[in-house]
PDB file of C-alpha atoms and ligand atoms in Angstrom:
ATOM      1  CA  UNK A   1     -58.845  38.488 -66.084  1.00 90.00           C
ATOM      2  CA  UNK A   2     -56.645  41.036 -63.870  1.00 97.00           C
ATOM      3  CA  UNK A   3     -53.761  40.011 -62.003  1.00 98.00           C
ATOM      4  CA  UNK A   4     -51.650  42.083 -59.667  1.00 98.00           C
ATOM      5  CA  UNK A   5     -48.589  40.322 -58.124  1.00 98.00           C
ATOM      6  CA  UNK A   6     -46.524  41.045 -54.920  1.00 98.00           C
ATOM      7  CA  UNK A   7     -42.981  39.739 -54.542  1.00 97.00           C
ATOM      8  CA  UNK A   8     -40.131  40.029 -52.358  1.00 95.00           C
ATOM      9  CA  UNK A   9     -38.308  38.637 -49.636  1.00 94.00           C
ATOM     10  CA  UNK A  10     -39.418  37.089 -46.434  1.00 89.00           C
ATOM     11  CA  UNK A  11     -40.851  39.347 -43.894  1.00 90.00           C
ATOM     12  CA  UNK A  12     -41.131  42.217 -46.252  1.00 94.00           C
ATOM     13  CA  UNK A  13     -45.453  42.992 -45.294  1.00 94.00           C
ATOM     14  CA  UNK A  14     -46.095  41.477 -48.549  1.00 96.00           C
ATOM     15  CA  UNK A  15     -48.917  39.109 -47.493  1.00 95.00           C
ATOM     16  CA  UNK A  16     -50.638  41.299 -44.805  1.00 95.00           C
ATOM     17  CA  UNK A  17     -50.243  44.441 -47.909  1.00 98.00           C
ATOM     18  CA  UNK A  18     -51.626  41.925 -50.567  1.00 98.00           C
ATOM     19  CA  UNK A  19     -54.181  40.103 -48.501  1.00 97.00           C
ATOM     20  CA  UNK A  20     -55.653  44.056 -47.290  1.00 98.00           C
ATOM     21  CA  UNK A  21     -55.350  45.206 -51.098  1.00 98.00           C
ATOM     22  CA  UNK A  22     -57.458  41.792 -52.240  1.00 98.00           C
ATOM     23  CA  UNK A  23     -59.850  42.772 -50.278  1.00 97.00           C
ATOM     24  CA  UNK A  24     -59.873  46.797 -50.838  1.00 98.00           C
ATOM     25  CA  UNK A  25     -60.562  45.866 -54.731  1.00 98.00           C
ATOM     26  CA  UNK A  26     -62.695  42.576 -54.004  1.00 98.00           C
ATOM     27  CA  UNK A  27     -60.349  40.546 -55.769  1.00 98.00           C
ATOM     28  CA  UNK A  28     -59.292  36.658 -54.709  1.00 97.00           C
ATOM     29  CA  UNK A  29     -56.298  36.265 -52.884  1.00 97.00           C
ATOM     30  CA  UNK A  30     -53.235  33.521 -52.933  1.00 97.00           C
ATOM     31  CA  UNK A  31     -50.370  33.294 -50.991  1.00 97.00           C
ATOM     32  CA  UNK A  32     -48.165  30.940 -52.601  1.00 97.00           C
ATOM     33  CA  UNK A  33     -45.862  30.951 -49.884  1.00 96.00           C
ATOM     34  CA  UNK A  34     -48.677  28.912 -47.999  1.00 97.00           C
ATOM     35  CA  UNK A  35     -48.354  26.162 -50.879  1.00 98.00           C
ATOM     36  CA  UNK A  36     -44.858  25.595 -50.443  1.00 98.00           C
ATOM     37  CA  UNK A  37     -44.975  25.408 -46.403  1.00 97.00           C
ATOM     38  CA  UNK A  38     -48.257  23.193 -46.457  1.00 98.00           C
ATOM     39  CA  UNK A  39     -45.711  20.524 -48.792  1.00 98.00           C
ATOM     40  CA  UNK A  40     -42.947  21.443 -46.322  1.00 97.00           C
ATOM     41  CA  UNK A  41     -45.470  20.531 -43.452  1.00 98.00           C
ATOM     42  CA  UNK A  42     -46.415  17.750 -45.434  1.00 98.00           C
ATOM     43  CA  UNK A  43     -42.810  16.216 -46.040  1.00 97.00           C
ATOM     44  CA  UNK A  44     -42.890  16.764 -42.655  1.00 96.00           C
ATOM     45  CA  UNK A  45     -45.056  14.730 -40.956  1.00 96.00           C
ATOM     46  CA  UNK A  46     -44.881  11.887 -43.536  1.00 96.00           C
ATOM     47  CA  UNK A  47     -41.206  11.052 -41.575  1.00 91.00           C
ATOM     48  CA  UNK A  48     -39.812  10.401 -45.015  1.00 91.00           C
ATOM     49  CA  UNK A  49     -36.315  12.245 -43.685  1.00 86.00           C
ATOM     50  CA  UNK A  50     -34.933  14.965 -44.251  1.00 80.00           C
ATOM     51  CA  UNK A  51     -34.029  15.150 -47.717  1.00 86.00           C
ATOM     52  CA  UNK A  52     -36.228  12.897 -49.435  1.00 90.00           C
ATOM     53  CA  UNK A  53     -35.629  11.535 -53.550  1.00 94.00           C
ATOM     54  CA  UNK A  54     -37.421  14.136 -55.837  1.00 97.00           C
ATOM     55  CA  UNK A  55     -39.576  11.196 -56.995  1.00 97.00           C
ATOM     56  CA  UNK A  56     -41.048  10.556 -53.055  1.00 97.00           C
ATOM     57  CA  UNK A  57     -41.436  14.463 -53.142  1.00 97.00           C
ATOM     58  CA  UNK A  58     -43.908  14.347 -55.739  1.00 98.00           C
ATOM     59  CA  UNK A  59     -45.550  11.217 -54.863  1.00 97.00           C
ATOM     60  CA  UNK A  60     -46.713  13.727 -51.575  1.00 97.00           C
ATOM     61  CA  UNK A  61     -47.481  16.338 -53.477  1.00 98.00           C
ATOM     62  CA  UNK A  62     -50.007  14.680 -55.086  1.00 98.00           C
ATOM     63  CA  UNK A  63     -51.465  13.479 -52.125  1.00 97.00           C
ATOM     64  CA  UNK A  64     -51.618  16.774 -50.334  1.00 98.00           C
ATOM     65  CA  UNK A  65     -55.379  18.033 -50.730  1.00 97.00           C
ATOM     66  CA  UNK A  66     -54.791  21.888 -49.745  1.00 97.00           C
ATOM     67  CA  UNK A  67     -57.565  23.838 -49.759  1.00 96.00           C
ATOM     68  CA  UNK A  68     -58.077  27.828 -48.553  1.00 95.00           C
ATOM     69  CA  UNK A  69     -61.291  28.668 -47.037  1.00 92.00           C
ATOM     70  CA  UNK A  70     -62.266  31.525 -44.768  1.00 87.00           C
ATOM     71  CA  UNK A  71     -58.306  33.231 -44.362  1.00 89.00           C
ATOM     72  CA  UNK A  72     -57.447  29.593 -43.186  1.00 95.00           C
ATOM     73  CA  UNK A  73     -55.694  26.711 -44.630  1.00 97.00           C
ATOM     74  CA  UNK A  74     -56.733  22.957 -44.816  1.00 98.00           C
ATOM     75  CA  UNK A  75     -54.139  20.455 -45.413  1.00 98.00           C
ATOM     76  CA  UNK A  76     -55.625  16.824 -45.712  1.00 97.00           C
ATOM     77  CA  UNK A  77     -58.608  17.894 -43.808  1.00 95.00           C
ATOM     78  CA  UNK A  78     -56.494  19.372 -40.985  1.00 97.00           C
ATOM     79  CA  UNK A  79     -56.091  22.718 -40.300  1.00 98.00           C
ATOM     80  CA  UNK A  80     -53.093  24.145 -40.234  1.00 98.00           C
ATOM     81  CA  UNK A  81     -53.001  27.911 -40.217  1.00 97.00           C
ATOM     82  CA  UNK A  82     -51.175  28.368 -37.074  1.00 94.00           C
ATOM     83  CA  UNK A  83     -48.570  25.217 -37.709  1.00 96.00           C
ATOM     84  CA  UNK A  84     -47.761  26.960 -41.273  1.00 96.00           C
ATOM     85  CA  UNK A  85     -46.468  30.006 -39.660  1.00 90.00           C
ATOM     86  CA  UNK A  86     -43.368  27.922 -37.586  1.00 89.00           C
ATOM     87  CA  UNK A  87     -40.181  28.872 -38.296  1.00 85.00           C
ATOM     88  CA  UNK A  88     -38.860  25.735 -38.856  1.00 92.00           C
ATOM     89  CA  UNK A  89     -41.790  25.306 -41.474  1.00 95.00           C
ATOM     90  CA  UNK A  90     -40.517  28.353 -43.545  1.00 91.00           C
ATOM     91  CA  UNK A  91     -36.909  26.598 -43.615  1.00 91.00           C
ATOM     92  CA  UNK A  92     -38.352  23.466 -44.897  1.00 95.00           C
ATOM     93  CA  UNK A  93     -40.483  25.282 -48.016  1.00 95.00           C
ATOM     94  CA  UNK A  94     -37.505  27.565 -48.255  1.00 91.00           C
ATOM     95  CA  UNK A  95     -35.413  23.676 -48.711  1.00 94.00           C
ATOM     96  CA  UNK A  96     -37.635  22.447 -50.864  1.00 96.00           C
ATOM     97  CA  UNK A  97     -39.007  24.992 -53.113  1.00 95.00           C
ATOM     98  CA  UNK A  98     -35.917  25.408 -54.804  1.00 93.00           C
ATOM     99  CA  UNK A  99     -36.305  22.147 -56.522  1.00 96.00           C
ATOM    100  CA  UNK A 100     -37.926  22.509 -60.153  1.00 96.00           C
ATOM    101  CA  UNK A 101     -39.588  19.655 -60.350  1.00 98.00           C
ATOM    102  CA  UNK A 102     -41.548  20.553 -56.930  1.00 98.00           C
ATOM    103  CA  UNK A 103     -41.800  24.322 -58.610  1.00 97.00           C
ATOM    104  CA  UNK A 104     -43.078  22.384 -61.880  1.00 98.00           C
ATOM    105  CA  UNK A 105     -45.722  20.401 -60.100  1.00 98.00           C
ATOM    106  CA  UNK A 106     -47.552  23.271 -58.547  1.00 98.00           C
ATOM    107  CA  UNK A 107     -47.344  25.658 -60.838  1.00 98.00           C
ATOM    108  CA  UNK A 108     -50.653  24.965 -62.613  1.00 97.00           C
ATOM    109  CA  UNK A 109     -52.548  24.625 -59.030  1.00 97.00           C
ATOM    110  CA  UNK A 110     -51.442  28.619 -58.642  1.00 98.00           C
ATOM    111  CA  UNK A 111     -52.588  29.121 -61.615  1.00 98.00           C
ATOM    112  CA  UNK A 112     -55.954  28.196 -61.195  1.00 97.00           C
ATOM    113  CA  UNK A 113     -56.469  30.818 -58.876  1.00 97.00           C
ATOM    114  CA  UNK A 114     -57.001  33.465 -61.714  1.00 97.00           C
ATOM    115  CA  UNK A 115     -60.396  33.700 -61.827  1.00 97.00           C
ATOM    116  CA  UNK A 116     -62.669  36.760 -62.235  1.00 97.00           C
ATOM    117  CA  UNK A 117     -62.857  39.125 -60.964  1.00 97.00           C
ATOM    118  CA  UNK A 118     -59.346  39.349 -60.268  1.00 98.00           C
ATOM    119  CA  UNK A 119     -56.352  37.661 -58.264  1.00 98.00           C
ATOM    120  CA  UNK A 120     -53.628  39.586 -55.974  1.00 98.00           C
ATOM    121  CA  UNK A 121     -51.299  37.254 -55.410  1.00 98.00           C
ATOM    122  CA  UNK A 122     -47.861  37.123 -52.855  1.00 98.00           C
ATOM    123  CA  UNK A 123     -44.446  34.898 -53.344  1.00 96.00           C
ATOM    124  CA  UNK A 124     -40.713  34.773 -54.869  1.00 94.00           C
ATOM    125  CA  UNK A 125     -41.617  33.901 -58.434  1.00 96.00           C
ATOM    126  CA  UNK A 126     -45.343  35.158 -59.147  1.00 97.00           C
ATOM    127  CA  UNK A 127     -44.696  38.090 -61.006  1.00 97.00           C
ATOM    128  CA  UNK A 128     -41.215  36.020 -63.000  1.00 96.00           C
ATOM    129  CA  UNK A 129     -42.534  32.935 -63.322  1.00 96.00           C
ATOM    130  CA  UNK A 130     -46.181  31.833 -62.368  1.00 98.00           C
ATOM    131  CA  UNK A 131     -48.218  35.130 -63.855  1.00 98.00           C
ATOM    132  CA  UNK A 132     -45.390  36.708 -66.265  1.00 97.00           C
ATOM    133  CA  UNK A 133     -48.558  38.642 -67.091  1.00 97.00           C
ATOM    134  CA  UNK A 134     -49.378  40.039 -65.015  1.00 98.00           C
ATOM    135  CA  UNK A 135     -51.114  43.506 -64.676  1.00 98.00           C
ATOM    136  CA  UNK A 136     -49.359  45.104 -62.134  1.00 98.00           C
ATOM    137  CA  UNK A 137     -45.623  43.085 -60.629  1.00 98.00           C
ATOM    138  CA  UNK A 138     -44.857  44.619 -57.326  1.00 98.00           C
ATOM    139  CA  UNK A 139     -41.279  44.094 -55.625  1.00 97.00           C
ATOM    140  CA  UNK A 140     -41.619  44.808 -51.962  1.00 97.00           C
ATOM    141  CA  UNK A 141     -38.121  44.782 -50.087  1.00 96.00           C
ATOM    142  CA  UNK A 142     -37.108  46.499 -46.747  1.00 96.00           C
ATOM    143  CA  UNK A 143     -34.050  46.160 -45.195  1.00 96.00           C
ATOM    144  CA  UNK A 144     -32.998  42.664 -43.461  1.00 96.00           C
ATOM    145  CA  UNK A 145     -32.762  44.523 -40.177  1.00 96.00           C
ATOM    146  CA  UNK A 146     -36.107  46.291 -40.890  1.00 96.00           C
ATOM    147  CA  UNK A 147     -38.053  42.944 -41.583  1.00 96.00           C
ATOM    148  CA  UNK A 148     -36.175  40.807 -38.565  1.00 96.00           C
ATOM    149  CA  UNK A 149     -37.230  43.805 -36.037  1.00 95.00           C
ATOM    150  CA  UNK A 150     -40.841  43.505 -37.404  1.00 92.00           C
ATOM    151  CA  UNK A 151     -41.213  39.394 -37.563  1.00 90.00           C
ATOM    152  CA  UNK A 152     -39.452  39.382 -34.599  1.00 92.00           C
ATOM    153  CA  UNK A 153     -42.091  41.649 -32.813  1.00 90.00           C
ATOM    154  CA  UNK A 154     -45.193  39.653 -34.579  1.00 84.00           C
ATOM    155  CA  UNK A 155     -43.474  36.322 -33.078  1.00 84.00           C
ATOM    156  CA  UNK A 156     -43.009  38.159 -29.788  1.00 88.00           C
ATOM    157  CA  UNK A 157     -46.701  37.877 -28.914  1.00 85.00           C
ATOM    158  CA  UNK A 158     -46.603  34.427 -28.390  1.00 80.00           C
ATOM    159  CA  UNK A 159     -43.005  33.639 -27.943  1.00 83.00           C
ATOM    160  CA  UNK A 160     -41.155  35.980 -25.717  1.00 86.00           C
ATOM    161  CA  UNK A 161     -37.776  34.065 -25.937  1.00 90.00           C
ATOM    162  CA  UNK A 162     -37.715  34.842 -29.147  1.00 89.00           C
ATOM    163  CA  UNK A 163     -34.235  36.951 -30.085  1.00 93.00           C
ATOM    164  CA  UNK A 164     -33.878  39.319 -33.091  1.00 95.00           C
ATOM    165  CA  UNK A 165     -30.801  38.076 -33.615  1.00 95.00           C
ATOM    166  CA  UNK A 166     -32.005  34.362 -34.373  1.00 93.00           C
ATOM    167  CA  UNK A 167     -34.918  36.146 -36.485  1.00 93.00           C
ATOM    168  CA  UNK A 168     -31.960  38.176 -38.559  1.00 95.00           C
ATOM    169  CA  UNK A 169     -30.222  35.298 -38.964  1.00 95.00           C
ATOM    170  CA  UNK A 170     -33.157  33.195 -40.017  1.00 91.00           C
ATOM    171  CA  UNK A 171     -33.744  35.305 -42.294  1.00 94.00           C
ATOM    172  CA  UNK A 172     -30.629  36.112 -44.117  1.00 94.00           C
ATOM    173  CA  UNK A 173     -29.927  32.367 -44.814  1.00 93.00           C
ATOM    174  CA  UNK A 174     -33.411  32.674 -46.397  1.00 90.00           C
ATOM    175  CA  UNK A 175     -32.752  35.698 -48.791  1.00 93.00           C
ATOM    176  CA  UNK A 176     -29.553  33.744 -49.711  1.00 93.00           C
ATOM    177  CA  UNK A 177     -31.508  30.244 -50.312  1.00 92.00           C
ATOM    178  CA  UNK A 178     -33.949  32.099 -52.003  1.00 90.00           C
ATOM    179  CA  UNK A 179     -32.198  34.228 -54.172  1.00 92.00           C
ATOM    180  CA  UNK A 180     -29.276  31.953 -55.058  1.00 93.00           C
ATOM    181  CA  UNK A 181     -31.154  29.284 -56.315  1.00 92.00           C
ATOM    182  CA  UNK A 182     -31.311  28.146 -60.286  1.00 92.00           C
ATOM    183  CA  UNK A 183     -34.739  27.817 -60.311  1.00 92.00           C
ATOM    184  CA  UNK A 184     -37.204  31.063 -60.047  1.00 89.00           C
ATOM    185  CA  UNK A 185     -35.186  32.483 -57.905  1.00 91.00           C
ATOM    186  CA  UNK A 186     -36.400  35.830 -55.627  1.00 91.00           C
ATOM    187  CA  UNK A 187     -35.365  38.457 -58.488  1.00 89.00           C
ATOM    188  CA  UNK A 188     -37.146  41.416 -60.522  1.00 94.00           C
ATOM    189  CA  UNK A 189     -36.713  42.874 -64.031  1.00 95.00           C
ATOM    190  CA  UNK A 190     -37.658  46.073 -65.890  1.00 97.00           C
ATOM    191  CA  UNK A 191     -41.321  44.887 -65.634  1.00 97.00           C
ATOM    192  CA  UNK A 192     -41.678  44.581 -62.079  1.00 98.00           C
ATOM    193  CA  UNK A 193     -42.350  48.224 -59.990  1.00 98.00           C
ATOM    194  CA  UNK A 194     -40.138  48.069 -56.609  1.00 97.00           C
ATOM    195  CA  UNK A 195     -40.893  49.722 -53.894  1.00 97.00           C
ATOM    196  CA  UNK A 196     -38.588  49.932 -50.945  1.00 97.00           C
ATOM    197  CA  UNK A 197     -40.731  49.810 -47.509  1.00 97.00           C
ATOM    198  CA  UNK A 198     -38.254  49.964 -44.961  1.00 97.00           C
ATOM    199  CA  UNK A 199     -39.168  53.806 -44.086  1.00 96.00           C
ATOM    200  CA  UNK A 200     -42.761  53.043 -44.616  1.00 97.00           C
ATOM    201  CA  UNK A 201     -45.739  52.130 -42.812  1.00 94.00           C
ATOM    202  CA  UNK A 202     -48.358  49.146 -44.066  1.00 95.00           C
ATOM    203  CA  UNK A 203     -51.144  51.511 -45.195  1.00 97.00           C
ATOM    204  CA  UNK A 204     -48.510  53.824 -46.766  1.00 98.00           C
ATOM    205  CA  UNK A 205     -47.586  51.038 -48.733  1.00 98.00           C
ATOM    206  CA  UNK A 206     -51.083  49.846 -49.479  1.00 98.00           C
ATOM    207  CA  UNK A 207     -51.757  53.026 -50.419  1.00 98.00           C
ATOM    208  CA  UNK A 208     -48.546  53.796 -52.861  1.00 98.00           C
ATOM    209  CA  UNK A 209     -49.529  49.763 -54.828  1.00 98.00           C
ATOM    210  CA  UNK A 210     -53.572  50.806 -54.679  1.00 98.00           C
ATOM    211  CA  UNK A 211     -52.671  54.128 -56.269  1.00 98.00           C
ATOM    212  CA  UNK A 212     -50.326  52.542 -59.063  1.00 98.00           C
ATOM    213  CA  UNK A 213     -53.425  50.479 -59.501  1.00 98.00           C
ATOM    214  CA  UNK A 214     -56.310  52.981 -59.935  1.00 98.00           C
ATOM    215  CA  UNK A 215     -53.935  54.888 -62.210  1.00 97.00           C
ATOM    216  CA  UNK A 216     -52.935  51.946 -64.959  1.00 96.00           C
ATOM    217  CA  UNK A 217     -56.779  51.159 -64.851  1.00 93.00           C
ATOM    218  CA  UNK A 218     -57.075  54.991 -65.842  1.00 93.00           C
ATOM    219  CA  UNK A 219     -54.678  54.724 -68.496  1.00 92.00           C
ATOM    220  CA  UNK A 220     -56.408  51.680 -69.627  1.00 84.00           C
TER     221      UNK A 220
HETATM  222  O1  LIG B 301     -43.386  33.941 -48.179  1.00 64.58           O
HETATM  223  P1  LIG B 301     -43.024  32.573 -47.269  1.00 64.58           P
HETATM  224  O2  LIG B 301     -41.967  32.819 -46.618  1.00 64.58           O
HETATM  225  O3  LIG B 301     -44.348  32.102 -46.447  1.00 64.58           O
HETATM  226  O4  LIG B 301     -42.563  31.807 -48.348  1.00 64.58           O
HETATM  227  C1  LIG B 301     -42.208  30.346 -47.427  1.00 64.58           C
HETATM  228  C2  LIG B 301     -41.009  29.630 -48.097  1.00 64.58           C
HETATM  229  O5  LIG B 301     -41.394  29.168 -49.683  1.00 64.58           O
HETATM  230  C3  LIG B 301     -39.828  30.617 -48.952  1.00 64.58           C
HETATM  231  O6  LIG B 301     -38.474  31.060 -48.198  1.00 64.58           O
HETATM  232  C4  LIG B 301     -39.572  29.813 -50.542  1.00 64.58           C
HETATM  233  C5  LIG B 301     -40.741  29.604 -50.559  1.00 64.58           C
HETATM  234  N1  LIG B 301     -41.517  30.349 -51.547  1.00 64.58           N
HETATM  235  C6  LIG B 301     -41.131  30.085 -53.212  1.00 64.58           C
HETATM  236  O7  LIG B 301     -40.409  29.319 -53.278  1.00 64.58           O
HETATM  237  N2  LIG B 301     -42.138  30.853 -54.172  1.00 64.58           N
HETATM  238  C7  LIG B 301     -43.283  31.584 -54.025  1.00 64.58           C
HETATM  239  N3  LIG B 301     -44.321  31.785 -54.857  1.00 64.58           N
HETATM  240  C8  LIG B 301     -43.323  31.499 -52.774  1.00 64.58           C
HETATM  241  C9  LIG B 301     -42.481  30.542 -51.533  1.00 64.58           C
END
C-alpha cells in the first residue's frame, strides 16, 4: 500500500496540496483534521459543556457517524462541510485532540483509509503516529505571518470583518497547543522531508512534492 503523508501547522496549505496530489496520482485522500473538527462540532452540538470528561468524549466519538463523500463531510447524516471550517470548530478540535484516549480511539478509523491504490493524507501526526511507515512523509510549513495572510484572504471572501491580527493570534495559539501537547505533538524527524513554502505558490509546492514522489518511485 502506497501512502504519502503531509503534516504541518494550521494554514500551511497542506489540505489543498494533499488533495491535488491525491487527484493527480489517483489515490484516496484523507483530511485527518476534519475528523478532529467533526469531534469538536459534535461535542459542541451535544451541549455537554466546555470540558466534558474523557469517558463522555469517548462515548461521543462512538456515537459519531462520519462519512466523506464527493469532497463533502457528513456527520450523522448532516452535511457539515462548511461548518467544519469555522475558527471556533478548529479551536475545539485542537483542544480535544490533545487528549491521548481520544487520539487512540480514532487511530484505526484513520488507518482504514489506506486502501488500494494508495492514500494521501494530511494532519499533524500522520507521518509520526498514524502511518509511520509511509513511503513519503512531508512536513509542510510556512511562517506564522504568511499563514495568517493566506487564511485571512480565504476568510475575507465570506466575511469582510475578519482581521489579520485576530487570525495571527488564533494561529499562534493553535501552533502552541498542537506542538506542545504531550501526545502526538506536531513534530518531525529525519524520516520527513521538510518544505517551507513561505515563498512558494501552491503549484510550486505540489510540483516539488510530486517530483520527490516520482524520484522515489523510479529508485525502487
Ligand atoms: O488541520 P486542521 O487545522 O483542520 O486541524 C484542526 C485541529 O485538529 C488541529 O488544530 C489539531 C487537530 N489535529 C490533530 O491533532 N491531528 C491531526 N492529524 C489533524 C488535526
